[in-house]
Coordinates of N, CA and C in Angstrom, one line a residue:
M1 N -31.5 -34.2 -18.8 CA -30.2 -34.1 -19.5 C -30.3 -33.2 -20.7
E2 N -31.4 -33.3 -21.4 CA -31.6 -32.5 -22.6 C -31.5 -31.0 -22.3
S3 N -32.1 -30.6 -21.2 CA -32.0 -29.2 -20.8 C -30.6 -28.7 -20.6
I4 N -29.8 -29.6 -20.0 CA -28.4 -29.3 -19.7 C -27.7 -29.1 -21.0
V5 N -27.9 -30.0 -22.0 CA -27.2 -29.8 -23.3 C -27.6 -28.6 -24.0
E6 N -28.9 -28.2 -23.9 CA -29.4 -27.0 -24.5 C -28.7 -25.7 -23.9
D7 N -28.6 -25.7 -22.5 CA -27.9 -24.6 -21.8 C -26.5 -24.5 -22.3
L8 N -25.8 -25.6 -22.5 CA -24.4 -25.5 -22.9 C -24.1 -25.3 -24.3
Q9 N -25.2 -25.3 -25.2 CA -25.0 -25.3 -26.6 C -24.1 -24.1 -27.1
P10 N -24.4 -22.9 -26.6 CA -23.5 -21.8 -27.1 C -22.0 -22.0 -26.7
L11 N -21.8 -22.6 -25.6 CA -20.4 -22.8 -25.2 C -19.7 -24.0 -26.0
M12 N -20.5 -24.9 -26.5 CA -20.0 -26.1 -27.2 C -19.5 -25.7 -28.6
E13 N -19.7 -24.5 -29.0 CA -19.2 -24.1 -30.3 C -17.6 -23.9 -30.3
E14 N -17.1 -23.9 -29.1 CA -15.6 -23.6 -28.9 C -14.9 -24.8 -29.6
D15 N -13.7 -24.4 -30.1 CA -12.8 -25.4 -30.7 C -12.2 -26.3 -29.6
N16 N -12.6 -27.6 -29.5 CA -12.1 -28.4 -28.4 C -11.2 -29.5 -29.0
S17 N -10.6 -29.3 -30.1 CA -9.8 -30.3 -30.8 C -8.6 -30.7 -29.9
D18 N -8.0 -29.8 -29.1 CA -6.9 -30.1 -28.2 C -7.4 -31.0 -27.1
C19 N -8.5 -30.6 -26.5 CA -9.0 -31.5 -25.4 C -9.4 -32.9 -25.9
E20 N -10.0 -32.9 -27.1 CA -10.4 -34.2 -27.6 C -9.2 -35.1 -27.8
E21 N -8.1 -34.5 -28.2 CA -6.9 -35.3 -28.4 C -6.4 -35.9 -27.1
H22 N -6.3 -35.1 -26.0 CA -5.9 -35.6 -24.7 C -6.9 -36.6 -24.1
F23 N -8.2 -36.4 -24.4 CA -9.2 -37.3 -23.9 C -9.1 -38.7 -24.6
N24 N -8.8 -38.7 -25.9 CA -8.6 -39.9 -26.6 C -7.3 -40.6 -26.2
H25 N -6.2 -39.8 -25.9 CA -5.0 -40.4 -25.4 C -5.3 -41.1 -24.1
A26 N -6.1 -40.5 -23.2 CA -6.4 -41.1 -21.9 C -7.1 -42.4 -22.0
L27 N -8.0 -42.5 -23.0 CA -8.7 -43.7 -23.2 C -7.8 -44.8 -23.8
D28 N -6.7 -44.4 -24.4 CA -5.8 -45.3 -25.0 C -4.6 -45.7 -24.1
D29 N -4.8 -45.3 -22.8 CA -3.7 -45.6 -21.8 C -2.4 -44.9 -22.2
Y30 N -2.6 -43.7 -22.7 CA -1.4 -42.9 -23.1 C -0.6 -42.5 -21.9
S31 N 0.8 -42.6 -22.0 CA 1.6 -42.3 -20.8 C 1.7 -40.8 -20.6
S32 N 1.6 -40.4 -19.4 CA 1.6 -38.9 -19.1 C 2.9 -38.3 -19.2
G33 N 4.0 -39.1 -19.1 CA 5.3 -38.6 -19.2 C 5.9 -38.2 -17.8
Y34 N 5.1 -38.4 -16.8 CA 5.6 -38.1 -15.5 C 5.6 -39.4 -14.6
D35 N 6.3 -40.4 -15.1 CA 6.4 -41.6 -14.3 C 7.2 -41.4 -13.1
S36 N 7.0 -42.2 -12.1 CA 7.7 -42.0 -10.8 C 9.0 -42.8 -10.8
A37 N 9.3 -43.6 -11.8 CA 10.5 -44.4 -11.9 C 11.8 -43.5 -11.7
D38 N 12.7 -44.0 -11.0 CA 14.0 -43.2 -10.8 C 14.9 -43.4 -12.0
V39 N 15.8 -42.4 -12.2 CA 16.8 -42.5 -13.2 C 18.1 -42.7 -12.6
D40 N 18.8 -43.7 -13.0 CA 20.1 -44.1 -12.4 C 21.1 -43.1 -12.8
V41 N 22.1 -42.8 -11.9 CA 23.1 -41.8 -12.3 C 24.1 -42.4 -13.3
S42 N 24.1 -43.7 -13.4 CA 24.9 -44.4 -14.4 C 24.4 -44.2 -15.8
D43 N 23.2 -43.7 -16.0 CA 22.6 -43.4 -17.3 C 23.1 -42.1 -17.8
V44 N 24.3 -42.1 -18.4 CA 24.9 -40.9 -18.9 C 25.2 -41.0 -20.4
D45 N 25.4 -39.8 -21.0 CA 25.6 -39.7 -22.4 C 27.0 -39.1 -22.6
S46 N 27.9 -39.7 -23.4 CA 29.1 -39.1 -23.8 C 28.9 -37.9 -24.7
D47 N 29.6 -36.9 -24.5 CA 29.4 -35.7 -25.3 C 30.3 -35.8 -26.6
E48 N 29.9 -36.7 -27.5 CA 30.7 -37.0 -28.6 C 30.9 -35.8 -29.5
C49 N 29.8 -35.0 -29.6 CA 29.9 -33.8 -30.5 C 31.0 -32.9 -30.0
M50 N 31.0 -32.6 -28.7 CA 32.0 -31.7 -28.1 C 33.4 -32.3 -28.3
M51 N 33.6 -33.6 -28.1 CA 34.9 -34.2 -28.3 C 35.4 -34.1 -29.7
S52 N 34.5 -34.3 -30.7 CA 34.9 -34.3 -32.1 C 35.3 -32.8 -32.4
Q53 N 34.6 -31.8 -31.9 CA 35.0 -30.5 -32.2 C 36.3 -30.1 -31.5
N54 N 36.6 -30.6 -30.3 CA 37.8 -30.3 -29.7 C 39.0 -30.9 -30.4
A55 N 38.8 -32.1 -30.9 CA 39.8 -32.9 -31.6 C 40.3 -32.1 -32.9
S56 N 39.3 -31.5 -33.5 CA 39.6 -30.8 -34.8 C 40.1 -29.4 -34.7
C57 N 40.1 -28.8 -33.5 CA 40.5 -27.4 -33.2 C 42.0 -27.3 -33.1
P58 N 42.6 -26.2 -33.6 CA 44.0 -26.0 -33.3 C 44.2 -25.9 -31.8
S59 N 45.4 -26.2 -31.3 CA 45.7 -26.3 -29.9 C 45.4 -25.0 -29.1
K60 N 45.6 -23.9 -29.8 CA 45.5 -22.6 -29.1 C 44.0 -22.3 -28.8
H61 N 43.1 -23.0 -29.6 CA 41.7 -22.7 -29.4 C 41.0 -23.8 -28.6
K62 N 41.7 -24.8 -28.1 CA 41.1 -25.9 -27.4 C 40.7 -25.4 -26.0
P63 N 39.5 -25.8 -25.5 CA 39.1 -25.4 -24.2 C 40.0 -26.0 -23.1
M64 N 40.2 -25.3 -22.0 CA 41.0 -25.8 -20.9 C 40.3 -27.0 -20.2
C65 N 40.5 -28.2 -20.7 CA 39.9 -29.3 -20.1 C 40.9 -30.4 -19.9
P66 N 41.0 -31.0 -18.7 CA 42.1 -31.9 -18.4 C 42.0 -33.2 -19.2
D67 N 40.8 -33.7 -19.5 CA 40.6 -35.0 -20.2 C 39.3 -35.0 -20.9
V68 N 39.3 -34.5 -22.2 CA 38.1 -34.4 -22.9 C 37.4 -35.7 -23.1
G69 N 38.2 -36.8 -23.2 CA 37.6 -38.1 -23.5 C 36.7 -38.6 -22.4
H70 N 36.7 -38.0 -21.2 CA 35.9 -38.5 -20.1 C 34.7 -37.6 -19.8
Q71 N 34.4 -36.7 -20.7 CA 33.3 -35.8 -20.4 C 31.9 -36.6 -20.5
V72 N 31.1 -36.5 -19.5 CA 29.8 -37.1 -19.5 C 28.7 -36.2 -19.0
R73 N 27.5 -36.5 -19.3 CA 26.4 -35.7 -18.7 C 25.8 -36.5 -17.5
A74 N 25.9 -35.9 -16.3 CA 25.3 -36.6 -15.1 C 23.9 -36.2 -14.9
R75 N 23.1 -37.1 -14.4 CA 21.7 -36.9 -14.1 C 21.4 -37.3 -12.7
V76 N 20.3 -36.6 -12.1 CA 20.0 -36.9 -10.8 C 19.6 -38.4 -10.6
S77 N 19.9 -39.0 -9.5 CA 19.6 -40.4 -9.3 C 18.1 -40.7 -9.0
S78 N 17.4 -39.6 -8.6 CA 16.0 -39.8 -8.2 C 15.1 -38.6 -8.7
M79 N 14.3 -38.8 -9.6 CA 13.4 -37.8 -10.1 C 12.4 -37.4 -9.0
K80 N 12.0 -38.4 -8.2 CA 11.1 -38.2 -7.1 C 11.6 -37.2 -6.1
T81 N 12.9 -37.4 -5.8 CA 13.6 -36.4 -4.8 C 13.6 -35.0 -5.4
L82 N 13.9 -34.9 -6.7 CA 13.9 -33.6 -7.3 C 12.6 -33.0 -7.3
C83 N 11.5 -33.7 -7.6 CA 10.2 -33.2 -7.5 C 9.8 -32.7 -6.1
E84 N 10.2 -33.5 -5.1 CA 9.8 -33.1 -3.8 C 10.6 -31.8 -3.4
S85 N 11.8 -31.6 -3.8 CA 12.5 -30.4 -3.5 C 11.9 -29.2 -4.2
L86 N 11.4 -29.4 -5.4 CA 10.8 -28.3 -6.1 C 9.4 -28.0 -5.5
K87 N 8.7 -29.0 -5.0 CA 7.5 -28.8 -4.3 C 7.7 -28.1 -3.0
L88 N 8.8 -28.3 -2.3 CA 9.1 -27.7 -1.0 C 9.2 -26.2 -1.1
I89 N 9.7 -25.7 -2.3 CA 9.8 -24.3 -2.5 C 8.5 -23.5 -2.4
L90 N 7.4 -24.2 -2.8 CA 6.1 -23.6 -2.8 C 5.6 -23.3 -1.4
N91 N 6.2 -24.0 -0.4 CA 5.8 -23.7 1.0 C 6.8 -22.8 1.7
M92 N 7.6 -22.1 0.9 CA 8.6 -21.2 1.4 C 8.4 -19.8 0.7
P93 N 7.4 -19.0 1.2 CA 7.1 -17.8 0.5 C 8.3 -16.8 0.3
E94 N 9.2 -16.9 1.3 CA 10.4 -16.0 1.2 C 11.3 -16.4 0.0
M95 N 11.2 -17.6 -0.5 CA 12.0 -18.0 -1.7 C 11.3 -17.9 -3.0
C96 N 10.0 -17.4 -3.0 CA 9.2 -17.2 -4.2 C 9.2 -15.8 -4.6
D97 N 8.9 -15.5 -5.8 CA 8.8 -14.1 -6.3 C 7.5 -13.8 -7.0
V98 N 6.5 -14.6 -6.9 CA 5.2 -14.3 -7.4 C 4.1 -14.9 -6.5
T99 N 3.1 -14.1 -6.2 CA 2.0 -14.6 -5.4 C 0.7 -14.4 -6.1
F100 N 0.0 -15.4 -6.2 CA -1.4 -15.4 -6.9 C -2.4 -15.3 -5.7
L101 N -3.3 -14.3 -5.9 CA -4.4 -14.1 -4.9 C -5.6 -14.8 -5.5
V102 N -6.0 -16.0 -5.0 CA -6.9 -16.8 -5.6 C -8.3 -16.8 -5.0
G103 N -9.3 -16.8 -5.8 CA -10.7 -16.9 -5.4 C -11.2 -15.6 -4.7
T104 N -12.4 -15.7 -4.2 CA -13.1 -14.5 -3.6 C -12.4 -14.1 -2.3
D105 N -11.7 -15.0 -1.6 CA -11.1 -14.6 -0.4 C -9.6 -14.3 -0.5
N106 N -9.1 -14.2 -1.8 CA -7.7 -13.9 -2.1 C -6.7 -14.7 -1.4
T107 N -6.9 -16.0 -1.4 CA -6.0 -17.0 -0.8 C -4.6 -16.9 -1.5
P108 N -3.5 -16.7 -0.8 CA -2.2 -16.6 -1.5 C -1.7 -17.9 -1.9
V109 N -1.2 -18.0 -3.1 CA -0.6 -19.2 -3.6 C 0.7 -18.7 -4.3
H110 N 1.9 -19.3 -3.8 CA 3.2 -18.7 -4.1 C 3.8 -19.6 -5.2
G111 N 4.8 -19.0 -5.9 CA 5.5 -19.7 -6.9 C 6.8 -19.0 -7.3
V112 N 7.6 -19.7 -8.1 CA 8.8 -19.1 -8.7 C 8.5 -18.8 -10.2
R113 N 8.5 -17.5 -10.5 CA 8.0 -17.2 -11.9 C 8.9 -17.7 -13.0
S114 N 10.2 -17.9 -12.7 CA 11.1 -18.4 -13.8 C 10.8 -19.9 -14.1
I115 N 10.4 -20.6 -13.1 CA 10.0 -22.0 -13.3 C 8.7 -22.1 -14.0
L116 N 7.7 -21.3 -13.5 CA 6.4 -21.3 -14.1 C 6.4 -20.9 -15.5
A117 N 7.2 -19.9 -15.8 CA 7.2 -19.3 -17.2 C 7.9 -20.3 -18.2
T118 N 8.9 -21.0 -17.7 CA 9.5 -22.0 -18.6 C 8.7 -23.3 -18.8
R119 N 7.8 -23.6 -17.9 CA 7.1 -24.8 -18.0 C 5.7 -24.6 -18.7
S120 N 5.2 -23.4 -18.8 CA 3.9 -23.1 -19.5 C 4.0 -21.8 -20.2
T121 N 3.8 -21.9 -21.5 CA 3.8 -20.6 -22.3 C 2.7 -19.7 -21.9
V122 N 1.6 -20.2 -21.6 CA 0.4 -19.4 -21.1 C 0.8 -18.7 -19.8
M123 N 1.4 -19.5 -18.9 CA 1.8 -18.9 -17.6 C 2.9 -17.8 -17.9
Y124 N 3.7 -18.0 -18.8 CA 4.8 -17.0 -19.2 C 4.1 -15.7 -19.6
Q125 N 3.1 -15.9 -20.5 CA 2.4 -14.7 -21.0 C 1.7 -13.9 -19.8
L126 N 1.1 -14.7 -18.9 CA 0.4 -14.1 -17.8 C 1.4 -13.3 -16.9
I127 N 2.5 -13.9 -16.6 CA 3.5 -13.2 -15.8 C 4.1 -12.0 -16.5
H128 N 4.4 -12.2 -17.8 CA 5.0 -11.2 -18.6 C 4.1 -9.9 -18.7
N129 N 2.8 -10.2 -18.8 CA 1.8 -9.1 -18.9 C 1.8 -8.2 -17.6
H130 N 2.0 -8.9 -16.5 CA 2.0 -8.2 -15.2 C 3.4 -7.5 -14.9
I131 N 4.4 -8.0 -15.5 CA 5.7 -7.4 -15.4 C 5.7 -6.1 -16.2
K132 N 5.0 -6.1 -17.3 CA 4.9 -4.8 -18.1 C 4.2 -3.7 -17.4
K133 N 3.3 -4.1 -16.5 CA 2.6 -3.1 -15.7 C 3.4 -2.4 -14.7
L134 N 4.7 -2.8 -14.5 CA 5.5 -2.1 -13.6 C 6.0 -0.7 -14.1
E135 N 5.7 -0.4 -15.4 CA 5.9 0.9 -16.0 C 7.4 1.3 -15.9
G136 N 8.3 0.5 -16.5 CA 9.7 0.9 -16.5 C 10.5 0.5 -15.3
Q137 N 9.8 0.1 -14.3 CA 10.6 -0.3 -13.1 C 11.1 -1.7 -13.3
S138 N 12.3 -2.0 -12.8 CA 12.9 -3.3 -13.0 C 12.2 -4.3 -12.2
S139 N 11.9 -5.5 -12.8 CA 11.2 -6.5 -12.1 C 12.1 -7.4 -11.2
F140 N 13.4 -7.2 -11.3 CA 14.3 -7.9 -10.5 C 14.2 -7.7 -9.0
G141 N 13.9 -8.7 -8.2 CA 13.8 -8.6 -6.8 C 12.4 -8.1 -6.4
V142 N 11.5 -7.9 -7.4 CA 10.1 -7.4 -7.1 C 9.2 -8.6 -7.0
R143 N 8.4 -8.8 -6.0 CA 7.4 -9.8 -5.9 C 6.2 -9.4 -6.7
L144 N 5.8 -10.2 -7.7 CA 4.6 -9.9 -8.4 C 3.4 -10.4 -7.6
T145 N 2.3 -9.7 -7.7 CA 1.0 -10.1 -7.2 C 0.0 -10.2 -8.3
I146 N -0.6 -11.4 -8.5 CA -1.5 -11.6 -9.7 C -2.8 -12.1 -9.1
P147 N -3.9 -11.4 -9.4 CA -5.2 -11.9 -8.9 C -5.7 -13.0 -9.9
V148 N -6.3 -14.0 -9.3 CA -6.9 -15.2 -10.1 C -8.3 -15.4 -9.6
H149 N -9.3 -15.2 -10.4 CA -10.7 -15.3 -10.0 C -11.4 -16.5 -10.5
K150 N -10.9 -17.2 -11.5 CA -11.6 -18.3 -12.1 C -11.5 -19.6 -11.3
Y151 N -10.6 -19.7 -10.4 CA -10.3 -21.0 -9.8 C -10.4 -20.9 -8.2
D152 N -10.7 -22.0 -7.6 CA -10.7 -22.0 -6.1 C -9.2 -22.3 -5.7
A153 N -8.9 -22.0 -4.5 CA -7.5 -22.1 -4.0 C -6.9 -23.4 -4.2
E154 N -7.6 -24.5 -3.8 CA -7.0 -25.8 -3.8 C -6.7 -26.3 -5.2
V155 N -7.6 -26.0 -6.2 CA -7.3 -26.4 -7.5 C -6.1 -25.6 -8.1
F156 N -6.1 -24.3 -7.9 CA -5.0 -23.5 -8.4 C -3.7 -23.9 -7.8
R157 N -3.7 -24.2 -6.5 CA -2.5 -24.7 -5.8 C -1.9 -25.9 -6.5
M158 N -2.8 -26.8 -6.8 CA -2.4 -28.1 -7.5 C -1.9 -27.8 -8.9
L159 N -2.5 -26.8 -9.6 CA -2.0 -26.4 -10.9 C -0.5 -25.9 -10.8
I160 N -0.3 -25.0 -9.9 CA 1.0 -24.4 -9.7 C 2.0 -25.5 -9.3
Q161 N 1.6 -26.4 -8.4 CA 2.5 -27.5 -8.0 C 2.8 -28.4 -9.2
F162 N 1.8 -28.7 -10.1 CA 2.1 -29.5 -11.2 C 3.1 -28.8 -12.2
I163 N 2.9 -27.5 -12.4 CA 3.8 -26.8 -13.3 C 5.2 -26.8 -12.7
H164 N 5.3 -26.7 -11.3 CA 6.6 -26.6 -10.7 C 7.3 -28.0 -10.7
C165 N 6.6 -29.0 -10.4 CA 7.4 -30.3 -10.2 C 6.7 -31.5 -10.9
G166 N 5.7 -31.3 -11.7 CA 5.1 -32.4 -12.5 C 4.3 -33.4 -11.6
A167 N 3.8 -33.0 -10.5 CA 3.0 -33.9 -9.7 C 1.8 -33.1 -9.1
A168 N 0.6 -33.7 -9.1 CA -0.6 -33.1 -8.5 C -1.5 -34.1 -7.9
T169 N -2.2 -33.8 -6.9 CA -3.2 -34.7 -6.3 C -4.6 -34.4 -6.9
I170 N -5.2 -35.4 -7.5 CA -6.5 -35.3 -8.1 C -7.6 -35.9 -7.3
T171 N -8.7 -35.2 -7.0 CA -9.8 -35.8 -6.2 C -11.1 -35.6 -7.0
D172 N -12.2 -36.1 -6.5 CA -13.5 -36.0 -7.2 C -13.9 -34.5 -7.2
L173 N -13.6 -33.8 -6.2 CA -14.0 -32.4 -6.1 C -13.1 -31.4 -7.0
T174 N -11.9 -31.8 -7.2 CA -11.0 -30.9 -8.0 C -10.7 -31.3 -9.4
V175 N -11.2 -32.5 -9.8 CA -10.8 -33.0 -11.1 C -11.3 -32.1 -12.3
T176 N -12.5 -31.6 -12.2 CA -13.0 -30.7 -13.2 C -12.2 -29.4 -13.3
G177 N -12.0 -28.8 -12.1 CA -11.2 -27.6 -12.1 C -9.8 -27.8 -12.6
L178 N -9.2 -29.0 -12.3 CA -7.8 -29.3 -12.8 C -7.9 -29.4 -14.3
L179 N -8.9 -30.1 -14.8 CA -9.1 -30.2 -16.3 C -9.2 -28.9 -17.0
C180 N -10.0 -28.0 -16.4 CA -10.1 -26.6 -16.9 C -8.7 -25.9 -16.9
G181 N -8.0 -26.0 -15.8 CA -6.7 -25.4 -15.7 C -5.7 -26.0 -16.7
A182 N -5.7 -27.4 -16.8 CA -4.8 -28.1 -17.7 C -5.0 -27.6 -19.2
C183 N -6.3 -27.4 -19.5 CA -6.6 -26.9 -20.9 C -6.1 -25.4 -21.0
Q184 N -6.4 -24.6 -20.0 CA -6.0 -23.2 -20.2 C -4.5 -23.0 -20.2
F185 N -3.8 -23.7 -19.4 CA -2.3 -23.5 -19.3 C -1.6 -24.5 -20.1
E186 N -2.3 -25.3 -21.0 CA -1.7 -26.2 -21.9 C -0.8 -27.2 -21.3
L187 N -1.3 -27.9 -20.2 CA -0.6 -28.9 -19.5 C -1.1 -30.3 -19.9
G188 N -0.7 -30.8 -21.1 CA -1.2 -32.0 -21.7 C -1.1 -33.2 -20.8
D189 N 0.0 -33.4 -20.0 CA 0.2 -34.5 -19.1 C -0.8 -34.5 -18.0
L190 N -1.1 -33.4 -17.5 CA -2.1 -33.3 -16.4 C -3.5 -33.6 -17.0
E191 N -3.8 -33.1 -18.1 CA -5.1 -33.3 -18.8 C -5.3 -34.8 -19.0
V192 N -4.3 -35.5 -19.5 CA -4.5 -37.0 -19.7 C -4.7 -37.7 -18.4
A193 N -4.0 -37.3 -17.3 CA -4.2 -37.9 -16.0 C -5.6 -37.7 -15.5
C194 N -6.1 -36.4 -15.7 CA -7.5 -36.1 -15.2 C -8.5 -36.9 -15.9
W195 N -8.4 -37.1 -17.3 CA -9.3 -37.9 -18.0 C -9.3 -39.4 -17.5
R196 N -8.1 -39.9 -17.3 CA -8.0 -41.3 -16.8 C -8.7 -41.4 -15.4
Y197 N -8.5 -40.4 -14.6 CA -9.1 -40.4 -13.2 C -10.6 -40.4 -13.4
L198 N -11.1 -39.5 -14.3 CA -12.6 -39.4 -14.5 C -13.2 -40.7 -15.0
R199 N -12.5 -41.3 -15.9 CA -13.0 -42.6 -16.5 C -13.1 -43.7 -15.4
A200 N -12.1 -43.8 -14.6 CA -12.1 -44.8 -13.5 C -13.1 -44.5 -12.4
R201 N -13.3 -43.2 -12.0 CA -14.2 -42.9 -11.0 C -15.7 -43.0 -11.4
L202 N -15.9 -42.6 -12.6 CA -17.3 -42.6 -13.2 C -17.7 -44.0 -13.4
S203 N -16.8 -44.9 -13.8 CA -17.2 -46.3 -14.0 C -17.5 -47.0 -12.7
S204 N -17.0 -46.5 -11.6 CA -17.3 -47.1 -10.3 C -18.4 -46.4 -9.5
G205 N -19.1 -45.4 -10.2 CA -20.2 -44.8 -9.5 C -20.0 -43.7 -8.6
H206 N -19.0 -42.8 -8.9 CA -18.7 -41.7 -8.0 C -19.1 -40.4 -8.7
E207 N -20.1 -40.4 -9.6 CA -20.4 -39.2 -10.4 C -21.0 -38.0 -9.5
E208 N -21.6 -38.3 -8.4 CA -22.3 -37.3 -7.6 C -21.3 -36.2 -7.1
T209 N -20.2 -36.7 -6.5 CA -19.2 -35.8 -6.0 C -18.5 -35.0 -7.1
I210 N -18.3 -35.7 -8.2 CA -17.6 -35.1 -9.3 C -18.5 -34.0 -9.9
L211 N -19.7 -34.2 -10.1 CA -20.7 -33.2 -10.6 C -20.8 -32.0 -9.6
D212 N -20.8 -32.3 -8.3 CA -20.8 -31.2 -7.3 C -19.6 -30.3 -7.5
G213 N -18.5 -30.9 -7.7 CA -17.3 -30.1 -7.8 C -17.2 -29.4 -9.1
S214 N -18.0 -29.8 -10.1 CA -17.9 -29.2 -11.4 C -18.7 -27.9 -11.6
R215 N -19.7 -27.7 -10.7 CA -20.7 -26.6 -10.9 C -20.0 -25.2 -10.8
K216 N -18.9 -25.1 -10.0 CA -18.3 -23.8 -9.9 C -17.5 -23.4 -11.1
Y217 N -17.4 -24.3 -12.1 CA -16.6 -24.0 -13.3 C -17.4 -23.8 -14.5
K218 N -18.7 -23.5 -14.3 CA -19.6 -23.3 -15.4 C -19.2 -22.2 -16.4
Q219 N -18.5 -21.2 -15.9 CA -18.1 -20.1 -16.8 C -16.8 -20.3 -17.5
H220 N -16.2 -21.5 -17.2 CA -14.9 -21.7 -17.9 C -15.2 -22.2 -19.3
R221 N -14.3 -21.8 -20.3 CA -14.5 -22.0 -21.7 C -14.5 -23.5 -22.1
K222 N -13.9 -24.4 -21.3 CA -13.9 -25.8 -21.6 C -14.9 -26.6 -20.8
Y223 N -15.7 -25.9 -20.0 CA -16.7 -26.6 -19.2 C -17.7 -27.5 -20.0
A224 N -18.2 -26.9 -21.1 CA -19.2 -27.6 -21.9 C -18.6 -28.9 -22.4
F225 N -17.4 -28.8 -22.9 CA -16.8 -30.0 -23.5 C -16.6 -31.1 -22.4
I226 N -16.1 -30.7 -21.3 CA -15.8 -31.6 -20.2 C -17.1 -32.3 -19.7
M227 N -18.2 -31.5 -19.6 CA -19.4 -32.1 -19.1 C -20.0 -33.0 -20.2
E228 N -19.8 -32.7 -21.5 CA -20.3 -33.6 -22.5 C -19.6 -34.9 -22.5
Q229 N -18.3 -34.9 -22.2 CA -17.6 -36.2 -22.1 C -18.0 -37.0 -20.8
I230 N -18.2 -36.3 -19.7 CA -18.7 -36.9 -18.5 C -20.0 -37.7 -18.7
Y231 N -20.9 -37.0 -19.4 CA -22.2 -37.6 -19.6 C -22.1 -38.8 -20.6
K232 N -21.2 -38.7 -21.6 CA -21.0 -39.8 -22.5 C -20.4 -41.0 -21.7
L233 N -19.5 -40.8 -20.8 CA -19.0 -41.9 -20.0 C -20.0 -42.5 -19.1
L234 N -20.9 -41.7 -18.6 CA -22.0 -42.2 -17.7 C -23.0 -43.0 -18.6
D235 N -23.2 -42.5 -19.8 CA -24.1 -43.2 -20.7 C -23.5 -44.6 -21.1
Q236 N -22.2 -44.6 -21.3 CA -21.6 -45.9 -21.6 C -21.7 -46.8 -20.5
R237 N -21.5 -46.4 -19.3 CA -21.6 -47.2 -18.1 C -23.0 -47.8 -18.0
F238 N -24.0 -46.9 -18.2 CA -25.4 -47.3 -18.1 C -25.7 -48.5 -19.1
H239 N -25.3 -48.3 -20.4 CA -25.6 -49.3 -21.4 C -24.8 -50.6 -21.1
H240 N -23.6 -50.4 -20.6 CA -22.8 -51.6 -20.3 C -23.5 -52.5 -19.2
R241 N -24.0 -51.8 -18.1 CA -24.7 -52.5 -17.0 C -26.0 -53.1 -17.5
K242 N -26.7 -52.4 -18.4 CA -27.9 -52.9 -18.9 C -27.7 -54.1 -19.7
S243 N -26.6 -54.1 -20.5 CA -26.3 -55.2 -21.4 C -25.9 -56.4 -20.5
S244 N -25.2 -56.2 -19.4 CA -24.7 -57.2 -18.5 C -25.9 -57.9 -17.8
R245 N -26.9 -57.1 -17.4 CA -28.1 -57.6 -16.7 C -28.9 -58.5 -17.7
T246 N -29.0 -58.0 -19.0 CA -29.8 -58.8 -20.0 C -29.1 -60.1 -20.2
T247 N -27.8 -60.1 -20.3 CA -27.0 -61.4 -20.6 C -27.2 -62.3 -19.4
K248 N -27.2 -61.8 -18.2 CA -27.3 -62.7 -17.0 C -28.8 -63.3 -16.9
A249 N -29.8 -62.5 -17.3 CA -31.2 -62.9 -17.3 C -31.3 -64.1 -18.3
R250 N -30.7 -63.9 -19.5 CA -30.8 -65.0 -20.5 C -30.2 -66.3 -20.0
E251 N -29.0 -66.1 -19.4 CA -28.3 -67.3 -18.9 C -29.2 -68.0 -17.8
T252 N -29.9 -67.2 -17.0 CA -30.7 -67.8 -15.9 C -31.9 -68.5 -16.5
D253 N -32.5 -68.0 -17.6 CA -33.6 -68.6 -18.3 C -33.2 -69.9 -18.9
V254 N -32.0 -70.0 -19.4 CA -31.5 -71.3 -20.0 C -31.3 -72.3 -18.9

């Protein structure tokens, strides 16, 4: 383990304050903000500000509204249904306007750039930089093609899915890649979810598959910090089990 730490030392000089914050939130059972609970349509807000403005306006400036006193904001009855609809778009290439060619085999991963850009400022910058390469040509109706070399297809597909609809599937093989992506694209909710998953899986002895899936992300700028936390969690599990065995031995002697 000492050799691993020495190999990672140059990378560990990176500022990881943002990752540390989300790691600590995960340990504190911080809510990710993407709960699956439905929102009832009766949960509406009266637009009091608009009503007060209309009441004070001269009649000739009042908006054409039949009954201002009954204006409300309606919300969807099921956030889960909304998420599923947004996820469905990703499987309809003809409805998407950006294609990412991922990994060494250029696996296509599709998305809607307006959704991606509004949900992640880093994704916005990535898309905007490629739009500028069109050299004066209008980007309207043009499908962008963006190469992505740092991620494997399944991990990047889950990243795009999470940005689109706030839901992603985390596995032992993808958790490190998703953590790297969550850091890069500033997806705090996904980062917290990944740390929680890691803590639960490492505490139950599934480190081998997790470490296997981590090796392909050695060149990522957050890899060193992630591995450092993984080994800390493993060390905590080791000392906890050692302490438990010692306590049981003492009880047996008594």
